[in-house]
XYZ file of C-alpha atoms in Angstrom:
695
model
C -22.666 -36.462 15.942
C -19.962 -39.181 15.534
C -19.430 -41.856 18.239
C -16.074 -41.424 20.232
C -13.233 -43.832 18.942
C -12.425 -46.728 21.464
C -8.699 -46.566 22.184
C -8.405 -48.685 25.257
C -9.608 -52.481 24.432
C -7.578 -54.718 26.440
C -5.612 -51.905 28.129
C -5.398 -52.327 31.827
C -4.261 -48.994 32.482
C -7.373 -47.517 30.717
C -9.200 -47.795 34.133
C -6.616 -45.423 35.812
C -5.457 -43.429 32.784
C -8.060 -41.275 31.261
C -5.923 -40.986 27.969
C -6.320 -44.436 27.292
C -10.059 -44.551 27.599
C -12.740 -43.117 25.059
C -13.815 -39.844 26.063
C -17.548 -39.749 27.090
C -17.596 -36.098 25.912
C -19.205 -34.630 22.616
C -16.685 -35.185 19.526
C -14.383 -36.954 21.662
C -13.375 -33.694 23.372
C -10.740 -34.867 26.113
C -11.976 -34.546 29.625
C -9.027 -32.339 30.913
C -10.700 -32.498 34.402
C -9.493 -35.898 34.874
C -6.286 -35.684 33.000
C -3.150 -34.964 35.137
C 0.474 -34.468 34.145
C 1.242 -37.996 35.314
C -0.934 -39.515 32.625
C 0.714 -38.258 29.627
C 4.001 -40.305 29.360
C 2.463 -43.677 30.122
C -0.263 -42.868 27.598
C 2.384 -41.944 24.953
C 4.261 -45.276 25.708
C 1.086 -47.295 25.028
C 0.354 -45.453 21.884
C 3.838 -45.888 20.544
C 3.471 -49.565 21.280
C -0.188 -49.714 19.692
C 0.875 -47.821 16.575
C 4.084 -49.963 16.001
C 1.898 -53.191 16.093
C -0.430 -51.506 13.522
C 2.519 -50.897 11.236
C 4.005 -54.352 11.706
C 0.518 -55.795 10.835
C 0.641 -53.864 7.601
C 4.407 -55.123 6.802
C 3.445 -58.712 7.681
C 0.718 -59.153 5.043
C 2.082 -61.653 2.527
C 0.100 -60.946 -0.477
C 1.152 -58.194 -2.869
C 0.466 -54.706 -1.750
C -2.778 -52.961 -2.833
C -4.390 -49.828 -1.821
C -6.734 -51.667 0.553
C -4.311 -53.803 2.447
C -1.564 -51.137 2.745
C -2.794 -47.424 2.280
C -6.316 -47.930 4.207
C -4.839 -49.547 7.249
C -2.003 -47.049 7.355
C -4.680 -44.415 7.371
C -6.461 -46.321 10.205
C -3.134 -46.637 12.071
C -1.952 -44.331 15.042
C -5.367 -43.159 16.097
C -4.539 -43.593 19.871
C -0.966 -41.793 19.442
C -2.968 -38.651 17.340
C -5.194 -38.574 20.342
C -2.755 -38.446 23.044
C -0.354 -36.087 21.036
C -2.988 -33.602 20.152
C -4.156 -33.647 23.738
C -0.768 -32.896 25.045
C 0.508 -30.653 22.697
C -2.557 -28.418 22.886
C -1.681 -27.878 26.615
C 2.308 -27.873 26.272
C 1.667 -24.598 24.155
C -0.821 -22.790 25.868
C -0.748 -24.056 29.615
C 3.101 -25.163 29.988
C 3.615 -25.553 33.654
C 7.059 -26.829 34.876
C 5.582 -30.421 34.828
C 4.405 -29.923 31.427
C 7.780 -28.598 30.312
C 9.670 -31.450 31.955
C 7.229 -34.028 30.107
C 7.773 -32.356 26.763
C 11.600 -32.485 27.167
C 11.671 -36.076 28.049
C 8.888 -36.503 25.241
C 10.821 -34.931 22.302
C 13.464 -37.588 21.457
C 10.894 -40.513 22.152
C 8.435 -38.797 19.606
C 11.239 -38.277 17.191
C 12.519 -41.950 17.279
C 8.949 -43.310 16.913
C 8.294 -41.127 13.864
C 11.568 -42.056 12.198
C 10.786 -45.688 12.840
C 7.563 -45.300 10.880
C 8.551 -42.999 8.317
C 12.160 -44.970 7.561
C 10.250 -48.322 7.761
C 11.749 -50.153 4.581
C 9.141 -52.650 4.384
C 6.254 -50.149 4.781
C 8.198 -47.837 2.116
C 8.273 -50.945 -0.208
C 4.740 -51.719 0.095
C 3.849 -48.070 -0.782
C 6.329 -47.729 -3.664
C 4.631 -51.015 -5.085
C 1.431 -49.188 -5.053
C 2.845 -46.015 -6.281
C 4.328 -47.865 -9.441
C 1.049 -49.220 -10.568
C -0.917 -46.020 -9.885
C -1.530 -45.476 -13.590
C -3.164 -49.086 -13.955
C -5.426 -48.554 -10.902
C -8.720 -47.083 -11.171
C -8.516 -44.885 -7.971
C -10.731 -41.966 -6.934
C -8.818 -38.752 -6.941
C -8.485 -38.605 -3.191
C -7.153 -42.171 -2.916
C -4.605 -41.625 -5.880
C -3.465 -38.499 -4.187
C -3.051 -40.301 -0.798
C -0.745 -42.618 -2.619
C 1.439 -39.913 -4.293
C 1.803 -38.119 -1.076
C 2.712 -41.045 1.196
C 5.299 -42.046 -1.349
C 6.659 -38.530 -1.644
C 6.691 -37.778 2.001
C 8.536 -41.085 3.027
C 10.896 -40.559 0.196
C 11.617 -36.991 1.447
C 11.859 -38.228 4.872
C 14.678 -40.589 3.988
C 13.140 -43.903 3.551
C 15.373 -44.695 0.624
C 18.591 -44.207 2.520
C 20.691 -47.326 3.460
C 20.778 -48.589 7.097
C 23.742 -46.480 8.045
C 22.283 -43.381 6.763
C 19.056 -43.956 8.431
C 20.845 -44.401 11.652
C 22.651 -41.162 11.672
C 19.469 -39.507 10.182
C 17.704 -40.730 13.354
C 20.194 -39.231 15.590
C 19.931 -36.126 13.905
C 16.128 -35.807 14.309
C 16.254 -36.743 17.895
C 19.052 -34.297 18.806
C 16.983 -31.557 16.693
C 13.752 -32.516 18.463
C 15.502 -31.629 21.854
C 17.242 -28.742 20.781
C 13.752 -27.236 19.430
C 12.032 -27.905 22.604
C 15.045 -26.076 24.554
C 14.766 -23.230 22.258
C 11.055 -22.778 23.107
C 11.616 -23.488 26.923
C 14.493 -20.905 26.971
C 12.297 -18.235 25.210
C 9.448 -18.656 27.335
C 11.663 -18.395 30.470
C 13.664 -15.311 29.107
C 10.271 -13.690 27.902
C 8.758 -13.805 31.665
C 12.194 -12.889 32.974
C 12.187 -9.671 30.859
C 8.637 -8.467 31.452
C 9.563 -4.850 32.222
C 8.608 -3.755 35.854
C 7.604 -0.117 36.207
C 7.321 1.628 39.629
C 5.067 4.534 38.676
C 1.979 4.880 36.596
C 3.273 7.927 35.343
C 6.063 6.124 33.528
C 3.184 4.408 31.642
C 1.377 7.605 30.671
C -0.418 6.821 27.283
C -2.112 3.626 28.297
C -5.740 3.067 28.636
C -7.462 2.353 31.975
C -7.763 -1.124 31.054
C -4.021 -1.503 29.876
C -2.955 -0.034 33.154
C -5.235 -2.284 34.892
C -3.743 -5.197 33.228
C -0.240 -4.127 33.899
C -1.176 -3.724 37.786
C -2.642 -7.166 37.752
C 0.485 -8.561 36.238
C 2.518 -6.898 39.011
C -0.036 -8.303 41.450
C 0.250 -11.798 40.299
C 4.045 -11.716 40.588
C 4.093 -10.496 44.062
C 4.730 -6.991 43.097
C 1.821 -5.248 44.619
C 1.612 -1.484 43.914
C 3.895 -1.847 40.975
C 3.234 -2.396 37.045
C 4.426 -5.251 34.737
C 4.104 -5.174 31.008
C 4.746 -8.385 29.469
C 6.377 -8.974 26.260
C 4.941 -10.105 22.857
C 6.466 -12.741 20.470
C 7.692 -10.051 18.076
C 10.106 -7.300 18.367
C 7.822 -4.657 18.839
C 4.996 -3.949 21.221
C 1.575 -2.506 21.094
C 2.036 -0.035 23.874
C 4.884 1.525 21.700
C 2.382 3.647 19.715
C 0.898 5.270 22.925
C 3.447 5.580 25.781
C 4.593 9.086 25.840
C 7.568 8.404 28.140
C 10.497 7.752 25.575
C 12.607 6.022 28.186
C 9.524 3.503 28.728
C 9.489 2.857 25.201
C 13.279 2.085 25.086
C 13.054 -0.161 27.826
C 10.368 -2.239 26.175
C 11.982 -2.718 23.012
C 15.442 -3.551 24.361
C 14.183 -5.963 26.599
C 12.325 -7.508 23.485
C 15.425 -7.588 21.566
C 17.511 -9.081 24.357
C 15.830 -12.285 24.644
C 17.851 -15.369 24.114
C 20.814 -13.424 23.947
C 21.980 -12.431 27.307
C 24.435 -14.995 28.415
C 22.365 -16.473 30.918
C 20.814 -20.012 31.274
C 18.306 -19.095 28.530
C 20.650 -17.878 26.123
C 19.516 -19.539 22.701
C 22.775 -18.769 20.543
C 24.398 -21.867 21.021
C 20.979 -23.765 20.683
C 20.145 -22.149 17.222
C 23.745 -22.649 15.780
C 23.517 -26.213 16.536
C 19.987 -26.524 14.907
C 21.327 -24.654 11.858
C 24.433 -27.155 11.731
C 22.195 -30.203 12.310
C 19.436 -29.077 9.777
C 22.281 -28.516 7.315
C 23.733 -31.918 7.764
C 20.405 -33.364 7.657
C 19.829 -31.828 4.310
C 23.105 -32.936 2.704
C 22.541 -36.614 4.074
C 19.127 -36.365 2.162
C 20.948 -35.099 -1.122
C 20.010 -31.476 -0.903
C 22.315 -28.494 -0.957
C 20.882 -26.670 2.059
C 17.908 -27.061 4.531
C 16.010 -24.474 2.422
C 16.383 -26.564 -0.669
C 15.212 -29.636 1.241
C 12.012 -27.820 2.862
C 10.947 -26.002 -0.351
C 11.427 -29.143 -2.772
C 8.138 -30.345 -1.087
C 6.136 -26.790 -1.051
C 4.474 -24.911 -3.645
C 7.567 -22.670 -4.030
C 9.605 -25.632 -5.408
C 13.001 -24.057 -4.598
C 14.703 -21.586 -2.339
C 15.660 -19.621 -5.509
C 11.970 -19.063 -6.195
C 11.504 -17.711 -2.594
C 14.712 -15.410 -2.807
C 13.605 -14.021 -5.904
C 10.380 -12.871 -4.502
C 11.788 -11.719 -1.336
C 14.254 -9.479 -3.069
C 11.662 -8.121 -5.585
C 9.891 -6.995 -2.620
C 12.570 -5.602 -0.586
C 13.804 -2.931 -2.658
C 10.465 -0.798 -2.806
C 9.700 -1.687 0.798
C 12.919 -0.481 2.015
C 12.394 2.757 -0.305
C 8.943 3.308 1.269
C 10.412 2.641 4.752
C 12.950 5.324 4.239
C 10.312 7.831 3.111
C 8.213 7.151 6.113
C 11.139 7.415 8.282
C 11.931 11.052 6.957
C 8.438 11.924 7.643
C 8.481 10.888 11.345
C 11.972 12.599 11.514
C 10.302 15.821 10.413
C 7.805 15.794 13.449
C 10.594 15.072 15.949
C 12.744 17.990 14.458
C 9.769 20.073 15.041
C 9.734 19.264 18.704
C 11.152 21.428 21.473
C 13.960 18.871 22.028
C 14.596 17.132 18.906
C 16.683 13.777 18.406
C 17.583 11.316 16.018
C 14.808 9.112 15.714
C 15.324 5.339 16.737
C 13.332 1.812 16.708
C 11.542 2.494 19.864
C 10.408 5.717 18.520
C 8.609 4.538 15.330
C 4.976 3.288 16.324
C 4.919 6.460 18.362
C 5.371 8.906 15.885
C 3.600 6.917 13.251
C 0.571 7.419 14.989
C 1.238 11.317 15.131
C 1.830 11.053 11.168
C -1.364 9.216 11.006
C -3.201 11.666 12.968
C -1.615 14.540 10.760
C -2.112 12.871 7.157
C -5.430 11.167 7.787
C -6.894 12.855 11.156
C -6.963 9.242 12.299
C -5.944 8.231 15.822
C -5.943 4.261 15.720
C -5.058 4.156 19.618
C -8.383 5.854 20.334
C -10.368 3.095 18.734
C -10.083 0.518 21.381
C -13.566 1.455 23.321
C -15.139 0.166 19.625
C -13.417 -3.213 19.776
C -14.757 -4.876 22.955
C -13.574 -8.539 22.631
C -16.750 -10.270 23.263
C -18.711 -8.216 20.648
C -15.840 -8.700 18.041
C -16.042 -12.379 18.628
C -19.733 -12.731 18.629
C -20.778 -9.798 16.297
C -17.762 -9.763 14.125
C -16.026 -13.129 13.749
C -18.939 -15.337 14.260
C -21.578 -13.151 12.359
C -19.249 -13.106 9.166
C -19.064 -16.727 9.183
C -22.777 -17.216 9.678
C -23.505 -14.818 6.771
C -20.666 -16.353 4.532
C -21.202 -19.988 5.493
C -24.352 -20.431 7.337
C -22.686 -21.731 10.499
C -23.910 -20.923 13.802
C -22.381 -21.100 17.247
C -23.529 -22.142 20.688
C -21.290 -21.488 23.749
C -20.851 -24.914 25.630
C -20.120 -23.718 29.229
C -20.839 -27.443 30.191
C -17.734 -28.604 28.139
C -14.343 -28.465 30.044
C -11.318 -26.897 28.115
C -7.833 -27.289 29.252
C -7.752 -23.848 31.218
C -10.545 -21.787 32.851
C -9.910 -19.020 30.435
C -10.593 -21.123 27.424
C -14.238 -21.418 26.149
C -15.840 -24.008 23.952
C -18.214 -23.228 21.253
C -20.429 -25.776 19.215
C -20.903 -25.438 15.687
C -23.699 -26.310 13.442
C -24.242 -26.201 9.632
C -26.933 -24.237 7.904
C -29.036 -27.462 7.581
C -28.599 -27.941 11.372
C -26.074 -30.812 10.923
C -23.347 -30.688 13.820
C -20.156 -29.480 12.603
C -17.535 -29.534 15.262
C -16.274 -27.632 18.525
C -14.336 -24.413 18.593
C -12.275 -23.239 21.655
C -10.993 -19.888 22.154
C -8.198 -19.117 24.447
C -7.746 -15.479 24.543
C -5.547 -14.247 27.304
C -1.940 -14.213 27.843
C -0.216 -15.934 30.715
C 3.188 -16.906 32.050
C 2.613 -20.689 31.113
C 1.402 -19.849 27.338
C 3.960 -19.355 24.402
C 4.157 -15.993 22.694
C 2.053 -15.204 19.538
C -1.343 -16.565 18.086
C -2.159 -19.866 16.722
C -4.530 -22.515 15.756
C -4.168 -26.323 16.484
C -6.595 -29.225 16.173
C -7.540 -31.418 19.374
C -9.533 -33.842 16.916
C -9.517 -33.743 13.134
C -12.315 -34.769 10.926
C -12.094 -38.097 8.935
C -14.761 -40.364 7.121
C -12.577 -43.203 7.532
C -12.407 -42.895 11.319
C -15.673 -41.284 11.850
C -14.548 -38.280 13.638
C -15.655 -34.493 13.562
C -13.101 -31.576 14.263
C -12.245 -29.931 17.309
C -10.061 -26.818 16.811
C -8.503 -24.291 19.150
C -7.390 -20.692 18.776
C -4.902 -18.993 20.872
C -4.210 -15.335 21.242
C -2.353 -13.363 23.963
C -4.465 -10.486 24.853
C -3.553 -8.823 28.009
C -6.156 -9.791 30.657
C -7.570 -6.632 32.362
C -8.484 -6.589 36.097
C -11.897 -8.186 37.129
C -14.892 -6.294 36.114
C -13.100 -4.259 33.203
C -14.034 -4.843 29.673
C -11.359 -6.304 27.398
C -10.547 -3.732 24.709
C -8.688 -4.818 21.656
C -6.313 -2.987 19.359
C -7.222 -3.010 15.583
C -4.133 -5.330 15.142
C -5.697 -7.763 17.785
C -9.005 -7.705 15.999
C -6.935 -8.462 12.776
C -5.327 -11.632 14.744
C -8.471 -12.805 15.995
C -10.037 -12.771 12.319
C -7.030 -14.358 11.101
C -6.678 -17.284 13.350
C -10.359 -17.849 12.882
C -9.576 -18.360 9.323
C -7.275 -21.242 10.165
C -10.146 -22.481 12.514
C -12.397 -22.560 9.548
C -9.955 -24.358 7.477
C -9.631 -26.979 10.244
C -13.325 -27.113 10.700
C -14.657 -27.439 7.157
C -12.193 -29.800 5.379
C -14.244 -32.877 4.763
C -11.968 -35.686 3.817
C -11.875 -39.436 3.975
C -8.430 -39.759 5.195
C -6.891 -38.096 8.320
C -3.465 -37.605 6.515
C -5.513 -34.666 4.613
C -7.573 -33.305 7.536
C -8.007 -29.912 8.426
C -5.079 -27.586 7.634
C -2.661 -30.400 6.395
C -1.704 -28.381 3.393
C 1.675 -27.364 2.098
C 3.149 -24.971 4.627
C 3.380 -22.087 2.092
C -0.215 -22.310 1.401
C -1.492 -22.667 5.043
C -1.763 -19.012 5.617
C -3.836 -18.358 2.700
C -7.440 -19.093 4.242
C -6.557 -17.315 7.461
C -5.494 -14.062 5.715
C -8.488 -14.307 3.405
C -10.536 -14.131 6.481
C -9.112 -10.695 7.569
C -11.101 -9.134 4.683
C -14.194 -9.059 6.553
C -13.021 -6.872 9.473
C -13.742 -3.591 7.501
C -16.654 -5.228 5.395
C -19.539 -2.741 6.051
C -21.916 -5.449 7.052
C -19.745 -6.845 9.297
C -17.989 -3.878 10.991
C -21.409 -2.043 11.718
C -22.139 -4.865 13.793
C -19.360 -5.263 15.966
C -17.630 -1.795 16.304
C -19.625 -0.484 18.756
C -18.656 1.792 21.638
C -18.300 -0.132 24.567
C -20.357 2.416 26.859
C -22.682 4.031 24.339
C -23.379 1.274 21.866
C -22.652 3.850 19.047
C -21.431 2.334 15.883
C -17.679 3.182 14.858
C -18.325 6.820 12.776
C -18.313 6.524 8.818
C -15.640 9.255 8.825
C -13.279 7.162 10.736
C -14.061 4.077 8.636
C -13.547 5.977 5.546
C -10.039 7.178 7.083
C -9.051 3.618 7.930
C -9.742 2.509 4.366
C -7.614 5.404 3.215
C -4.780 4.776 5.305
C -4.630 0.928 4.594
C -1.290 1.382 2.464
C 0.037 3.791 5.417
C 3.043 2.360 7.129
C 3.331 -0.585 4.906
C 7.019 0.212 4.133
C 7.896 -0.534 7.834
C 5.386 -3.434 8.048
C 6.633 -5.126 4.768
C 10.368 -4.420 5.517
C 10.355 -6.168 9.000
C 8.601 -9.026 7.836
C 10.887 -9.453 4.886
C 13.886 -9.061 7.224
C 12.607 -11.844 9.350
C 11.942 -14.041 6.247
C 15.357 -13.143 4.825
C 17.141 -14.328 8.202
C 15.218 -17.477 8.135
C 16.409 -17.979 4.423
C 20.217 -16.956 5.170
C 20.362 -19.356 8.019
C 18.914 -22.411 6.376
C 20.664 -21.546 2.905
C 24.018 -22.626 4.348
C 25.691 -25.573 3.180
C 26.771 -28.296 5.770
C 30.358 -27.176 5.456
C 29.350 -23.217 6.056
C 26.978 -24.332 8.917
C 29.608 -26.042 10.504
C 31.884 -22.910 10.741
C 31.817 -20.755 13.860
C 29.264 -18.230 13.391
C 28.607 -15.094 15.439
C 24.734 -14.675 15.465
C 24.786 -10.912 15.550
C 27.102 -10.376 12.716
C 25.498 -13.246 10.828
C 22.083 -11.280 11.023
C 23.590 -7.899 10.213
C 25.307 -9.326 7.194
C 22.277 -11.051 5.824
C 20.101 -7.873 6.389
C 22.552 -5.781 4.514
C 22.500 -8.411 1.747
C 19.075 -7.565 0.880
C 19.144 -3.931 1.855
C 16.934 -4.001 4.955
C 19.588 -3.098 7.563
C 17.945 -0.012 8.636
C 18.332 0.063 12.281
C 15.267 2.124 12.925
C 13.429 -0.591 11.346
C 14.452 -3.812 13.149
C 13.585 -7.258 11.981
C 10.257 -8.760 13.248
C 12.086 -11.319 14.763
C 15.700 -11.556 15.717
C 17.328 -15.443 15.477
C 17.489 -15.720 19.382
C 13.540 -15.429 19.845
C 12.554 -16.479 16.187
C 10.239 -19.337 17.447
C 8.627 -19.752 14.039
C 11.654 -21.277 12.478
C 13.848 -22.580 15.587
C 10.995 -24.098 17.724
C 7.971 -24.247 15.180
C 7.202 -25.383 11.874
C 8.209 -22.681 9.798
C 12.061 -23.309 9.386
C 12.968 -21.999 6.048
C 9.293 -21.410 5.550
C 8.580 -17.873 7.308
C 8.256 -16.586 3.569
C 5.070 -18.459 3.608
C 2.943 -15.424 4.829
C 3.783 -13.271 1.882
C 3.852 -16.112 -0.852
C 0.332 -17.110 0.658
C -0.768 -13.299 0.463
C -0.427 -13.363 -3.305
C -3.161 -15.679 -3.294
C -5.041 -13.845 -0.598
C -4.940 -10.479 -2.364
C -6.202 -11.993 -5.468
C -9.100 -13.737 -3.669
C -10.183 -10.629 -2.057
C -10.388 -9.013 -5.749
C -12.633 -12.148 -6.519
C -15.042 -11.406 -3.688
C -15.318 -7.993 -4.306
C -15.896 -8.648 -8.172
C -18.553 -11.000 -7.135
C -20.764 -9.450 -4.427
C -18.570 -9.990 -1.326
C -20.115 -11.334 1.616
C -22.915 -13.780 0.319
C -23.726 -17.460 0.844
C -23.155 -18.264 -2.609
C -19.387 -16.813 -2.492
C -18.923 -18.684 0.760
C -20.000 -21.971 -0.453
C -17.800 -21.721 -3.462
C -14.928 -20.925 -1.257
C -15.710 -23.681 1.254
C -16.270 -26.293 -1.280
C -13.617 -25.666 -3.671
C -10.801 -24.698 -1.223
C -11.416 -25.046 2.574
C -13.466 -28.232 2.247
C -10.696 -29.985 0.441
C -8.197 -29.876 3.222
C -5.028 -31.284 2.037
C -6.695 -33.683 -0.409
C -5.650 -32.313 -3.513
C -2.585 -30.092 -4.830
C -3.222 -26.669 -3.327
C -2.562 -24.837 -6.537
C -4.971 -26.804 -8.380
C -7.580 -26.181 -5.788
C -7.040 -22.476 -6.362
C -7.417 -22.649 -9.936
C -10.451 -24.675 -9.559
C -11.768 -21.762 -7.108
C -10.471 -18.842 -9.114
C -10.489 -20.063 -12.722
C -6.849 -19.211 -13.149
C -3.535 -18.872 -11.252
C -3.192 -15.795 -8.875
C -2.123 -12.511 -10.036
C 0.672 -10.586 -7.953
C -0.601 -7.230 -8.724
C -3.550 -6.872 -6.148
C -0.627 -7.728 -3.579
C 1.779 -5.044 -4.793
C -1.051 -2.446 -4.525
C -1.895 -3.592 -1.082
C 1.249 -3.122 0.267
C 1.994 0.086 -1.774
C 4.699 -1.477 -3.740
C 3.182 -0.891 -7.258
C 4.344 2.642 -7.622
């Protein structure tokens, strides 16, 4: 196990501020028991100062720039800041109390200004460029050479080559954008909590399981609404309960509340916020020499240009929309056969989709929950698949504190018994947690710094009342496997330089490993272990498994369309020129026009995210990059074919995937890494087949 880093040498505040002292816990896990909200801002202030001193020490060197006197100390710099930032942002996303939110708002422009001061430092850029210019004459190892290339590219991309006046304006833009994106997320969290739907009678929630009903009752109890029921909203437009609620009015209330977020004219309205974000991003792109924010972002991704992204999205949208229309017609037939027929609406889709699934495949996915008990899915599904494939083992460390009582810590060891790192799982939803599911790092691996990884998975599963089991939907099982794919990427990356640690790869490649990990959900050796009835222990019947496989392409018209619609909205906003973005734009009208442009304007198939609650692109890291999921899925589907062709869940296959893809982190071009693993570029055909778009 690596020794914890020392941050606090000579710092008088280290005695009273635990963030400025080395952690005494394994792997450098922050001791959240000792960290108070009041500790964060002083720790950031000290970390900014220390990082600035470290950069100044590099730029003051009088000898000519070399890899050893410029790039190596650059990679050593900022360790305290990274520690404080990862410790804080883990909490601000998963347990954002009012105190933490206030700190994040104050911190956002400070962090932006500091990052700009480093990235736009002319002397530092000169030194890196000097090394870059002589790369062909240097005999550097592959990772060292790529480090020079990436630092030069990233500083150039960030604006290090601009003149002083341009840098000043760029810094202003970045600071303002940091405030706006923080505001967007704060507004969304508040409006999501405010719009949680309150039901007076359990009859209104007919169709929910006992566990789901108990979770709704517990939510109400927690809000002081004893005797009532509260259903919280998910990040995306739909809701898992829409597939089972028999009361049409209850379904309507859920989806209308979801779609209203950030657009009600109250203090949490996000329309002005997102319009300013779009305008400032477009202005920044123009300042940096690009036609649009989308052009700026994709220029440093595997896609290369928005035109390449648009071509893929348009290629997929036509057959996806056609499939969705056929699915809609089938649903309407069922509704028309009822005693009181009506025109199908968005809140009806999931409910009647399950009826069609039952009719066509004799499969009721909503009845599968008793086979997906969360602890068994985790231990005998997610963990077991990783053990079989990679040889890693898991031990829960109840003695190690996480940042919230619901978060659990596990220690991982490699097959040879060597320590690997820590994994933290935070399963349940709460009012202080942002929506969706994600992975983040608290500590990143680096040979240079002697650190080992600590990664976190967050989900938003409703927490049942005490004593009740947590039963997952198949979608939640998928999310658990998906996010653990990110975790494995963060845990397995073995690099020298922290710049390449974990999931530090191009945005449109980062989803690839996580999507691959979904493969094991229905893999026989895995499924038979974790999919066992919570009461009887009986395995999921083989005939049900066969039906799940047979129905894999079912409802893909809807699923692909709602995803592509959101991707296109993202591209539409971020393809605006600075002049067009400066115009007055009605958000709803802009969305409608964008969806009509790509042929995904079916009101019964709403976009997965509308602009006012599209956290991925207006408060997260996916601006002009939400296409990444489908872009990465081309690689994912092709990789699944490789595993099937080569024997599936074997250590040999796992070792190859770990060594050639997961293990390299960001230390080589991702498409080069893919070719090294696969032996060729990815083929799109498996993706088209998977999504039913090859007909």
